PDB file of N, CA and C in Angstrom:
ATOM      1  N   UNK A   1     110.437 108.287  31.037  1.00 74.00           N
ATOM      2  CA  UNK A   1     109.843 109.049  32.120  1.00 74.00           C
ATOM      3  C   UNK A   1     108.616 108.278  32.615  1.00 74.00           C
ATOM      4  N   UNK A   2     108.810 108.191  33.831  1.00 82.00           N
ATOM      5  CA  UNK A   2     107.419 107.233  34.682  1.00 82.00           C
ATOM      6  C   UNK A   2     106.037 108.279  34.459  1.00 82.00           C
ATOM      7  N   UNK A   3     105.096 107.537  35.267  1.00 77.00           N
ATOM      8  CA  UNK A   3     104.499 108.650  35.527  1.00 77.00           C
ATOM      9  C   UNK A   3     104.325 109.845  36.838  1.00 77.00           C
ATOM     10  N   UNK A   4     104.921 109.495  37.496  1.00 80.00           N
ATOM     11  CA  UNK A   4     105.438 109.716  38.780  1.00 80.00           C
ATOM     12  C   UNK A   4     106.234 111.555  38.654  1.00 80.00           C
ATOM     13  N   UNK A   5     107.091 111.060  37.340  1.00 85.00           N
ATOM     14  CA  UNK A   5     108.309 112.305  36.777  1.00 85.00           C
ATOM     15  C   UNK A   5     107.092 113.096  36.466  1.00 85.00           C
ATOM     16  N   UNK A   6     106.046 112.538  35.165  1.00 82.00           N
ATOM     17  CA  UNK A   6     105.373 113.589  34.412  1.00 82.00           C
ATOM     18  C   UNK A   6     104.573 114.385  34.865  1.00 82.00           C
ATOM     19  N   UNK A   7     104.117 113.581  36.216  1.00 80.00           N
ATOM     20  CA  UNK A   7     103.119 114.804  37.471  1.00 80.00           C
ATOM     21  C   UNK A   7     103.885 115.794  37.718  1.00 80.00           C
ATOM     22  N   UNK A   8     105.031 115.421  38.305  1.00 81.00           N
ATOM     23  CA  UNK A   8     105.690 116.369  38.807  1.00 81.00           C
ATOM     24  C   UNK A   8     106.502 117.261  37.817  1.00 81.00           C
ATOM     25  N   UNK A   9     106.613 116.972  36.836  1.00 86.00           N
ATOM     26  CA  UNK A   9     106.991 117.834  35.636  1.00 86.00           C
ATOM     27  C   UNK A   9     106.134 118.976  35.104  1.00 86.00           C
ATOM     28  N   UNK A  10     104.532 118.966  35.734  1.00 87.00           N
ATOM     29  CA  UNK A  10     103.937 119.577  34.989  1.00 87.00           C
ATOM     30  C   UNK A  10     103.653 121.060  35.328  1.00 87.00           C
ATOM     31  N   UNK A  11     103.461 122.159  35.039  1.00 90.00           N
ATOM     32  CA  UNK A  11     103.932 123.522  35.194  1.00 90.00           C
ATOM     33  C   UNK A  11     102.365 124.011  35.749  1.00 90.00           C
ATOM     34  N   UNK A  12     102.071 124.819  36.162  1.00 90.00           N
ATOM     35  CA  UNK A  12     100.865 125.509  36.806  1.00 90.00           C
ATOM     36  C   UNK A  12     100.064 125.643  35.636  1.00 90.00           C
ATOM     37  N   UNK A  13     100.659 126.460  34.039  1.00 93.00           N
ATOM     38  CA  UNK A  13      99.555 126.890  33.428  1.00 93.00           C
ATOM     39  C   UNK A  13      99.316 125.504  32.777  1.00 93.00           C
ATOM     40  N   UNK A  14      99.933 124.091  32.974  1.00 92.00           N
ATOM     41  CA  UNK A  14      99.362 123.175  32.336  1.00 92.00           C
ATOM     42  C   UNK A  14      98.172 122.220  32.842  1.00 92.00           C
ATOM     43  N   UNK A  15      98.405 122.816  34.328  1.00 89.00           N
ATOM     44  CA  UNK A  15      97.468 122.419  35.687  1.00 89.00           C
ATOM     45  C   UNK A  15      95.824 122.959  34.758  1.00 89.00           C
ATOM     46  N   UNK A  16      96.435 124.436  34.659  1.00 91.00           N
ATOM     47  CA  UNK A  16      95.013 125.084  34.949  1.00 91.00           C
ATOM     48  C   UNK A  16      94.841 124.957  33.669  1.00 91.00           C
ATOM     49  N   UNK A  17      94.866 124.167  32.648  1.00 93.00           N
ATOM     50  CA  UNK A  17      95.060 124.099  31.131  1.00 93.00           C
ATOM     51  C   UNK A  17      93.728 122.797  31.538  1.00 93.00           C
ATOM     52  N   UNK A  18      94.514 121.572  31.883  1.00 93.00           N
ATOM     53  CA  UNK A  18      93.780 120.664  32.763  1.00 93.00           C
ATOM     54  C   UNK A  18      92.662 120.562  33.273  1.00 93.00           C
ATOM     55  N   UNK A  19      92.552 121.471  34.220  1.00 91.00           N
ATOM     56  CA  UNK A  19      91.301 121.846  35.193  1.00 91.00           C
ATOM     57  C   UNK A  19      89.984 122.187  34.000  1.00 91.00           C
ATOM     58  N   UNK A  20      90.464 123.530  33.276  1.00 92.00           N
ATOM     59  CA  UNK A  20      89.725 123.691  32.225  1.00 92.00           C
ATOM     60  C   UNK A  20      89.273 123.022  31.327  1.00 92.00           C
ATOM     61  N   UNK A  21      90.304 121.922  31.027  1.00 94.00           N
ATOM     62  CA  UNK A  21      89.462 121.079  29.847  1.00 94.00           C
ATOM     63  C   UNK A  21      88.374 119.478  30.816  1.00 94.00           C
ATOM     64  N   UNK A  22      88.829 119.944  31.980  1.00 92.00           N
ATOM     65  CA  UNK A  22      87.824 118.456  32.398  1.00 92.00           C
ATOM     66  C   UNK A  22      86.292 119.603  33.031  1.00 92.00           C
ATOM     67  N   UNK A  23      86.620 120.979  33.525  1.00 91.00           N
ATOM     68  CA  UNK A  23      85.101 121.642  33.029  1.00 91.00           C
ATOM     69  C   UNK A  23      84.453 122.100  32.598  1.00 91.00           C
ATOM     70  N   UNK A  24      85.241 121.858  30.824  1.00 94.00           N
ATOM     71  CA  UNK A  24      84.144 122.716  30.176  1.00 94.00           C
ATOM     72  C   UNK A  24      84.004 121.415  28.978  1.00 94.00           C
ATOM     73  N   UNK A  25      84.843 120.274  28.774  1.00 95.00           N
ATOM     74  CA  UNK A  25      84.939 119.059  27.984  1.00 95.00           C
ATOM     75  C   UNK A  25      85.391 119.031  26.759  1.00 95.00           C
ATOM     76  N   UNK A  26      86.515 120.569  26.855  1.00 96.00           N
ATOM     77  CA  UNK A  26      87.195 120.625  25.795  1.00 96.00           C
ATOM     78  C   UNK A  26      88.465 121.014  25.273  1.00 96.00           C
ATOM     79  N   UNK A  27      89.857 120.740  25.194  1.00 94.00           N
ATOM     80  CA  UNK A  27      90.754 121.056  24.901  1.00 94.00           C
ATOM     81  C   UNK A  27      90.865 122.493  24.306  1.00 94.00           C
ATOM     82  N   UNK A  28      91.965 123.027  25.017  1.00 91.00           N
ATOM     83  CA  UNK A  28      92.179 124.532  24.791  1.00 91.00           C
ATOM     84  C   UNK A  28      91.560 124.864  23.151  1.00 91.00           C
ATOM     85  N   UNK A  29      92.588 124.027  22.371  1.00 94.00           N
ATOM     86  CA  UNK A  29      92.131 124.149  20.735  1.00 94.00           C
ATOM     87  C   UNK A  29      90.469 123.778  20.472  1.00 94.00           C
ATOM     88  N   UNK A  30      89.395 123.870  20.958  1.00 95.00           N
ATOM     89  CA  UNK A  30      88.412 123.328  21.397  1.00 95.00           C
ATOM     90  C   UNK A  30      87.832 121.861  21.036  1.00 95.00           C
ATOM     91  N   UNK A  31      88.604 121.162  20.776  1.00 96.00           N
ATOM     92  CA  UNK A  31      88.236 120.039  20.471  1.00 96.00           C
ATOM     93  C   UNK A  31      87.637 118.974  21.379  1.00 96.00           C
ATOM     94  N   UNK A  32      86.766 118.285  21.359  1.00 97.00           N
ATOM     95  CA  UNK A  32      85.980 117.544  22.429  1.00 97.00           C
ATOM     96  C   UNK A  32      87.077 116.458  23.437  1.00 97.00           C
ATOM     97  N   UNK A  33      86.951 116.202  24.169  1.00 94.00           N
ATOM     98  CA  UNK A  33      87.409 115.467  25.656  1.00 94.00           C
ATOM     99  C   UNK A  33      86.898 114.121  25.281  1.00 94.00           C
ATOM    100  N   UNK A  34      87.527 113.409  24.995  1.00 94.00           N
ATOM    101  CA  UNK A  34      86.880 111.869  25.149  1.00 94.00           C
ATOM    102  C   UNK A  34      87.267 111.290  26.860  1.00 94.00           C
ATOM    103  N   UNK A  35      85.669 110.172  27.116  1.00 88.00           N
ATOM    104  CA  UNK A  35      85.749 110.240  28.189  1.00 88.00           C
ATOM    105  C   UNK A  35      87.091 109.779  28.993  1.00 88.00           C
ATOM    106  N   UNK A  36      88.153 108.668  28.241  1.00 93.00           N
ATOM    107  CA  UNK A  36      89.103 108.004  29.133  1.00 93.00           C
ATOM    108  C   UNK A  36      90.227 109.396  28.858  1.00 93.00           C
ATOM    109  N   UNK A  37      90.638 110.557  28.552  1.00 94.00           N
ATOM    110  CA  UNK A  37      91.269 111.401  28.236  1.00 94.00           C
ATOM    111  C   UNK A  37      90.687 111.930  29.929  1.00 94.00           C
ATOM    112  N   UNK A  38      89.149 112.634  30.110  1.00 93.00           N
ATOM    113  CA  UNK A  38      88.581 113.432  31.075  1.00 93.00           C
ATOM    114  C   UNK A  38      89.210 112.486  32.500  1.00 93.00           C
ATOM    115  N   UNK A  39      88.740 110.952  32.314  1.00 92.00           N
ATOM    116  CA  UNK A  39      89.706 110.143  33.536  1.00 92.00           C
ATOM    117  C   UNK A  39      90.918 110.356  33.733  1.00 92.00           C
ATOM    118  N   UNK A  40      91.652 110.490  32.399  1.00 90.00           N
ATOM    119  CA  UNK A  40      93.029 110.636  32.853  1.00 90.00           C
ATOM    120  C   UNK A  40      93.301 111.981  33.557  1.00 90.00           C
ATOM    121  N   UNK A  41      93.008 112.878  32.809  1.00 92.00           N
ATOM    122  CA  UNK A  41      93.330 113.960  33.577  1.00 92.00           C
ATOM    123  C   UNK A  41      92.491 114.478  34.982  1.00 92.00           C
ATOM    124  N   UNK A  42      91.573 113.857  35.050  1.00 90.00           N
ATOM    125  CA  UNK A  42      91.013 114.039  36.471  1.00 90.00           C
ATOM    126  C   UNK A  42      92.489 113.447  37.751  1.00 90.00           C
ATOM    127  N   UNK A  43      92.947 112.218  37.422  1.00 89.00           N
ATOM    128  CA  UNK A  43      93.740 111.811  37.795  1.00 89.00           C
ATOM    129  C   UNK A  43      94.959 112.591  38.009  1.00 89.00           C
ATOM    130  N   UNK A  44      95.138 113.020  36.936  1.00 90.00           N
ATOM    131  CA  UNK A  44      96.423 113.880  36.760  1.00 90.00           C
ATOM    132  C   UNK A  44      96.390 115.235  37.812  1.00 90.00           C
ATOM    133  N   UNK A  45      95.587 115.663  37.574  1.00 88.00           N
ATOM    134  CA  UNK A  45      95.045 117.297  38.674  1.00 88.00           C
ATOM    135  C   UNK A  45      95.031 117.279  39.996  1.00 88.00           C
ATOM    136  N   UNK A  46      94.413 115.801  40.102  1.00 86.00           N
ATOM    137  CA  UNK A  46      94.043 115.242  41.630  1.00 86.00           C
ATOM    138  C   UNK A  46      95.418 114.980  42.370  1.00 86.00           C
ATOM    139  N   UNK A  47      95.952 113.988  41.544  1.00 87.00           N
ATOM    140  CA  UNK A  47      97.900 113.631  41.951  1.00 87.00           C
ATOM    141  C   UNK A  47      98.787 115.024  41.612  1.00 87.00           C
ATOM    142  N   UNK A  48      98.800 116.006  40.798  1.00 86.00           N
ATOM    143  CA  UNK A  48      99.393 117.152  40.919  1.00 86.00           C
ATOM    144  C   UNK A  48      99.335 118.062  42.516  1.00 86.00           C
ATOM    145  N   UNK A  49      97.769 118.111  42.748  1.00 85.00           N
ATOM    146  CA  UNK A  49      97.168 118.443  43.768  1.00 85.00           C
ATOM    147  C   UNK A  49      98.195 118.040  45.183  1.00 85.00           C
ATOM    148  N   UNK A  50      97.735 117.236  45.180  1.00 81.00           N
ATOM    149  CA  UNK A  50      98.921 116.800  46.657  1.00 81.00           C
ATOM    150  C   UNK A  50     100.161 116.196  46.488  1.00 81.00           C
ATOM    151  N   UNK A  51     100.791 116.127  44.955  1.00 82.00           N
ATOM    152  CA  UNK A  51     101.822 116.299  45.536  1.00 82.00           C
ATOM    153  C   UNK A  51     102.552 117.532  45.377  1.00 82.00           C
ATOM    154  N   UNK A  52     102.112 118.849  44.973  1.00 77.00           N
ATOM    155  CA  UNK A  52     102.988 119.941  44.961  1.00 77.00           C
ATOM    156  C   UNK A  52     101.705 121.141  46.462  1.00 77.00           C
ATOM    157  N   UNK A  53     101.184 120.561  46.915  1.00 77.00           N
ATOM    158  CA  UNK A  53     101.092 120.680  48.322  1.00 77.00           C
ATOM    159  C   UNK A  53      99.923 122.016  48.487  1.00 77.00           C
ATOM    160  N   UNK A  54      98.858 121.683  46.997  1.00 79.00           N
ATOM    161  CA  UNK A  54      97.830 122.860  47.066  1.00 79.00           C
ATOM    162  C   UNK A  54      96.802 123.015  48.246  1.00 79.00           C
ATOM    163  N   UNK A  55      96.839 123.752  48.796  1.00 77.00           N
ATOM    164  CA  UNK A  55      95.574 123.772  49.329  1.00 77.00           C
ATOM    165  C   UNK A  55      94.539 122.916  49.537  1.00 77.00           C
ATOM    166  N   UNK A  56      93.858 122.246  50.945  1.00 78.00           N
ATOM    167  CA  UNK A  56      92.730 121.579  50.357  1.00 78.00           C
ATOM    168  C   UNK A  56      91.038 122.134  49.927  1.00 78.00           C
ATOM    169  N   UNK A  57      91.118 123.724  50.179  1.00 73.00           N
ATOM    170  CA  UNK A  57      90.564 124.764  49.841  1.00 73.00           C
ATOM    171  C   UNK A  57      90.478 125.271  48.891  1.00 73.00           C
ATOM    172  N   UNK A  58      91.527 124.680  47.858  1.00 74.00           N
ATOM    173  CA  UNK A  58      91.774 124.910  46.463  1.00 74.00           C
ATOM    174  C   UNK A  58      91.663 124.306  45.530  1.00 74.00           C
ATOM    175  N   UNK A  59      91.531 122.917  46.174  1.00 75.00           N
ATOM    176  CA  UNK A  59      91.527 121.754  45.199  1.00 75.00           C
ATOM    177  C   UNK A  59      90.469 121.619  44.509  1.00 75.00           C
ATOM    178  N   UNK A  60      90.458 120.658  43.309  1.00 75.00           N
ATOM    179  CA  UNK A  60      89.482 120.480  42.415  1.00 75.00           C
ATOM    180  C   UNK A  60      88.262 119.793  43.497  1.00 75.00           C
ATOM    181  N   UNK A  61      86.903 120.021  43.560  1.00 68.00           N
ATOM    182  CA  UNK A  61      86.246 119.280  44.167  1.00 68.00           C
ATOM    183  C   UNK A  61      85.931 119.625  45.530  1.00 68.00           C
ATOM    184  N   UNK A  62      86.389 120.562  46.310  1.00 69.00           N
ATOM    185  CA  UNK A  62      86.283 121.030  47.488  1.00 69.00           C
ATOM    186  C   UNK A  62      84.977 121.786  47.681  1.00 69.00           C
ATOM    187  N   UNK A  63      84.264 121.183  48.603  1.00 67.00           N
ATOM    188  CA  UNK A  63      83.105 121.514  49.361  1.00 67.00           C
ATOM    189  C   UNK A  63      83.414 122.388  50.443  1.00 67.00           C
ATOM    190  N   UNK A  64      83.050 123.985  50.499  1.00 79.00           N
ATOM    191  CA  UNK A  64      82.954 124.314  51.876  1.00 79.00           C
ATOM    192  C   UNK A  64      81.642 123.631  52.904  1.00 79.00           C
ATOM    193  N   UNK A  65      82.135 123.254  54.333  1.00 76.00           N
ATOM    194  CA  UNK A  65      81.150 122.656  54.807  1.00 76.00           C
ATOM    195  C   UNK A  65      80.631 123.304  56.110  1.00 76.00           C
ATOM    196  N   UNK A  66      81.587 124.326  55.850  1.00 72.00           N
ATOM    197  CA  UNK A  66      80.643 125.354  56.637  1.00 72.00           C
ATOM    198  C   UNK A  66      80.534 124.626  58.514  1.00 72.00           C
ATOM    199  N   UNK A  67      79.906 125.515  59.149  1.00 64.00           N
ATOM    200  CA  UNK A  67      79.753 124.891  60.450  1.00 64.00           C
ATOM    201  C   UNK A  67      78.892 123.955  60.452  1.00 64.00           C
ATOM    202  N   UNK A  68      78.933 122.662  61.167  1.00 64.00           N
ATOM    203  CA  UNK A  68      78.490 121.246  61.222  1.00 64.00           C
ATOM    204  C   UNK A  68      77.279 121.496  62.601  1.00 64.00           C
ATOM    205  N   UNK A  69      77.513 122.466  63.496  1.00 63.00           N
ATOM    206  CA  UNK A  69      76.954 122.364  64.584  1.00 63.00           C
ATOM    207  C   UNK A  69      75.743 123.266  64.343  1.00 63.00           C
ATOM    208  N   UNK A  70      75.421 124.064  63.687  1.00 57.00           N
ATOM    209  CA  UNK A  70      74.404 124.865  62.909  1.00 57.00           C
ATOM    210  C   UNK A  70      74.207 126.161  63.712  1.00 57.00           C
ATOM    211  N   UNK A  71      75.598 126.536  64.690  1.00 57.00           N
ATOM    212  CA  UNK A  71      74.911 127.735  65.868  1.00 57.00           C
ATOM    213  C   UNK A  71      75.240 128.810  64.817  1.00 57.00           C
ATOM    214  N   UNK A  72      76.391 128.835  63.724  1.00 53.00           N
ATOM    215  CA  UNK A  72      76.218 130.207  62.808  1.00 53.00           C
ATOM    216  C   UNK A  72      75.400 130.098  61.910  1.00 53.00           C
ATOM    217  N   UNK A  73      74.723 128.875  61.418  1.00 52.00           N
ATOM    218  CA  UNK A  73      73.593 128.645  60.720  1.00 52.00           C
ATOM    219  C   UNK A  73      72.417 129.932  60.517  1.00 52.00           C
ATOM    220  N   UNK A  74      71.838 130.927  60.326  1.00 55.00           N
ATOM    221  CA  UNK A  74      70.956 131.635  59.843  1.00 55.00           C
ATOM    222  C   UNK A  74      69.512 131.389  59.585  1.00 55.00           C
ATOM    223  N   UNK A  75      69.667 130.131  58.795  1.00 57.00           N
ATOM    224  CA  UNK A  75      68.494 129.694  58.851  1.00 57.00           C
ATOM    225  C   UNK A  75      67.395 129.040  59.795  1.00 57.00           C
ATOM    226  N   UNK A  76      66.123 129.210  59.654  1.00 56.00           N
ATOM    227  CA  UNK A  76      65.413 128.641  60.907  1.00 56.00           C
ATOM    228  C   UNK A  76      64.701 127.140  60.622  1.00 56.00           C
ATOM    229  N   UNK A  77      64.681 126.187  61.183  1.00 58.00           N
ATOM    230  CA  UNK A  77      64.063 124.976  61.126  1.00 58.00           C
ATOM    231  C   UNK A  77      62.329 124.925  60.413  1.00 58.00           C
ATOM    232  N   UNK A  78      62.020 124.738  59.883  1.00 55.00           N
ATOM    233  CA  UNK A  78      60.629 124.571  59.391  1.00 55.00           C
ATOM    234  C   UNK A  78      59.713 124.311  60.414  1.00 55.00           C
ATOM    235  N   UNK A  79      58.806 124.634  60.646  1.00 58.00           N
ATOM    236  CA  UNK A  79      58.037 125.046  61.485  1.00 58.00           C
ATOM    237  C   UNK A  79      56.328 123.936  61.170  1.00 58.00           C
ATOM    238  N   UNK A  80      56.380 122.375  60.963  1.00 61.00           N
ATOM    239  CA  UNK A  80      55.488 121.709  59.842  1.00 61.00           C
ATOM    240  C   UNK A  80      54.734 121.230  60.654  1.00 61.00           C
ATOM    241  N   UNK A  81      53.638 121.225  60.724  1.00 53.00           N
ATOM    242  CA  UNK A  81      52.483 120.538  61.747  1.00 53.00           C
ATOM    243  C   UNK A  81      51.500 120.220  60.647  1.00 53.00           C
TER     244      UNK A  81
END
């Protein structure tokens, strides 16, 4: 099996099995994350990610960025003299 098969082999609760152990740095059984393990599976989540067609609202790492033009913005500019 490539690795290509094993992305796509992998089931949702092993996704979110995944997700969990790269943010909290520890395998379900709680055992510590070594760092080239946390690379791999960053990798793994990221390539699961697009290719079974999640959301980019959902994805690991997603920034809302909100309006760019600042007219729903709320806040007021600082006022500094």
């Amino acid at each position: 099996m490539n690795l290509d098969a094993l992305i796509r082999s992998l089931t949702p609760v092993v996704y979110e099995n995944l997700k969990n152990a790269v943010a909290t740095g520890r395998w379900p059984d709680g055992r510590k994350l070594e760092d080239g393990q946390r690379e791999l599976c960053m990798e793994a989540i990221i390539y699961y990610e697009s290719t079974h067609d999640v959301p980019s609202d959902q994805r690991v790492g997603y920034l809302d960025q909100g309006c760019k033009s600042g007219k729903d913005d709320d806040t007021q500019p600082l006022n500094i003299q």
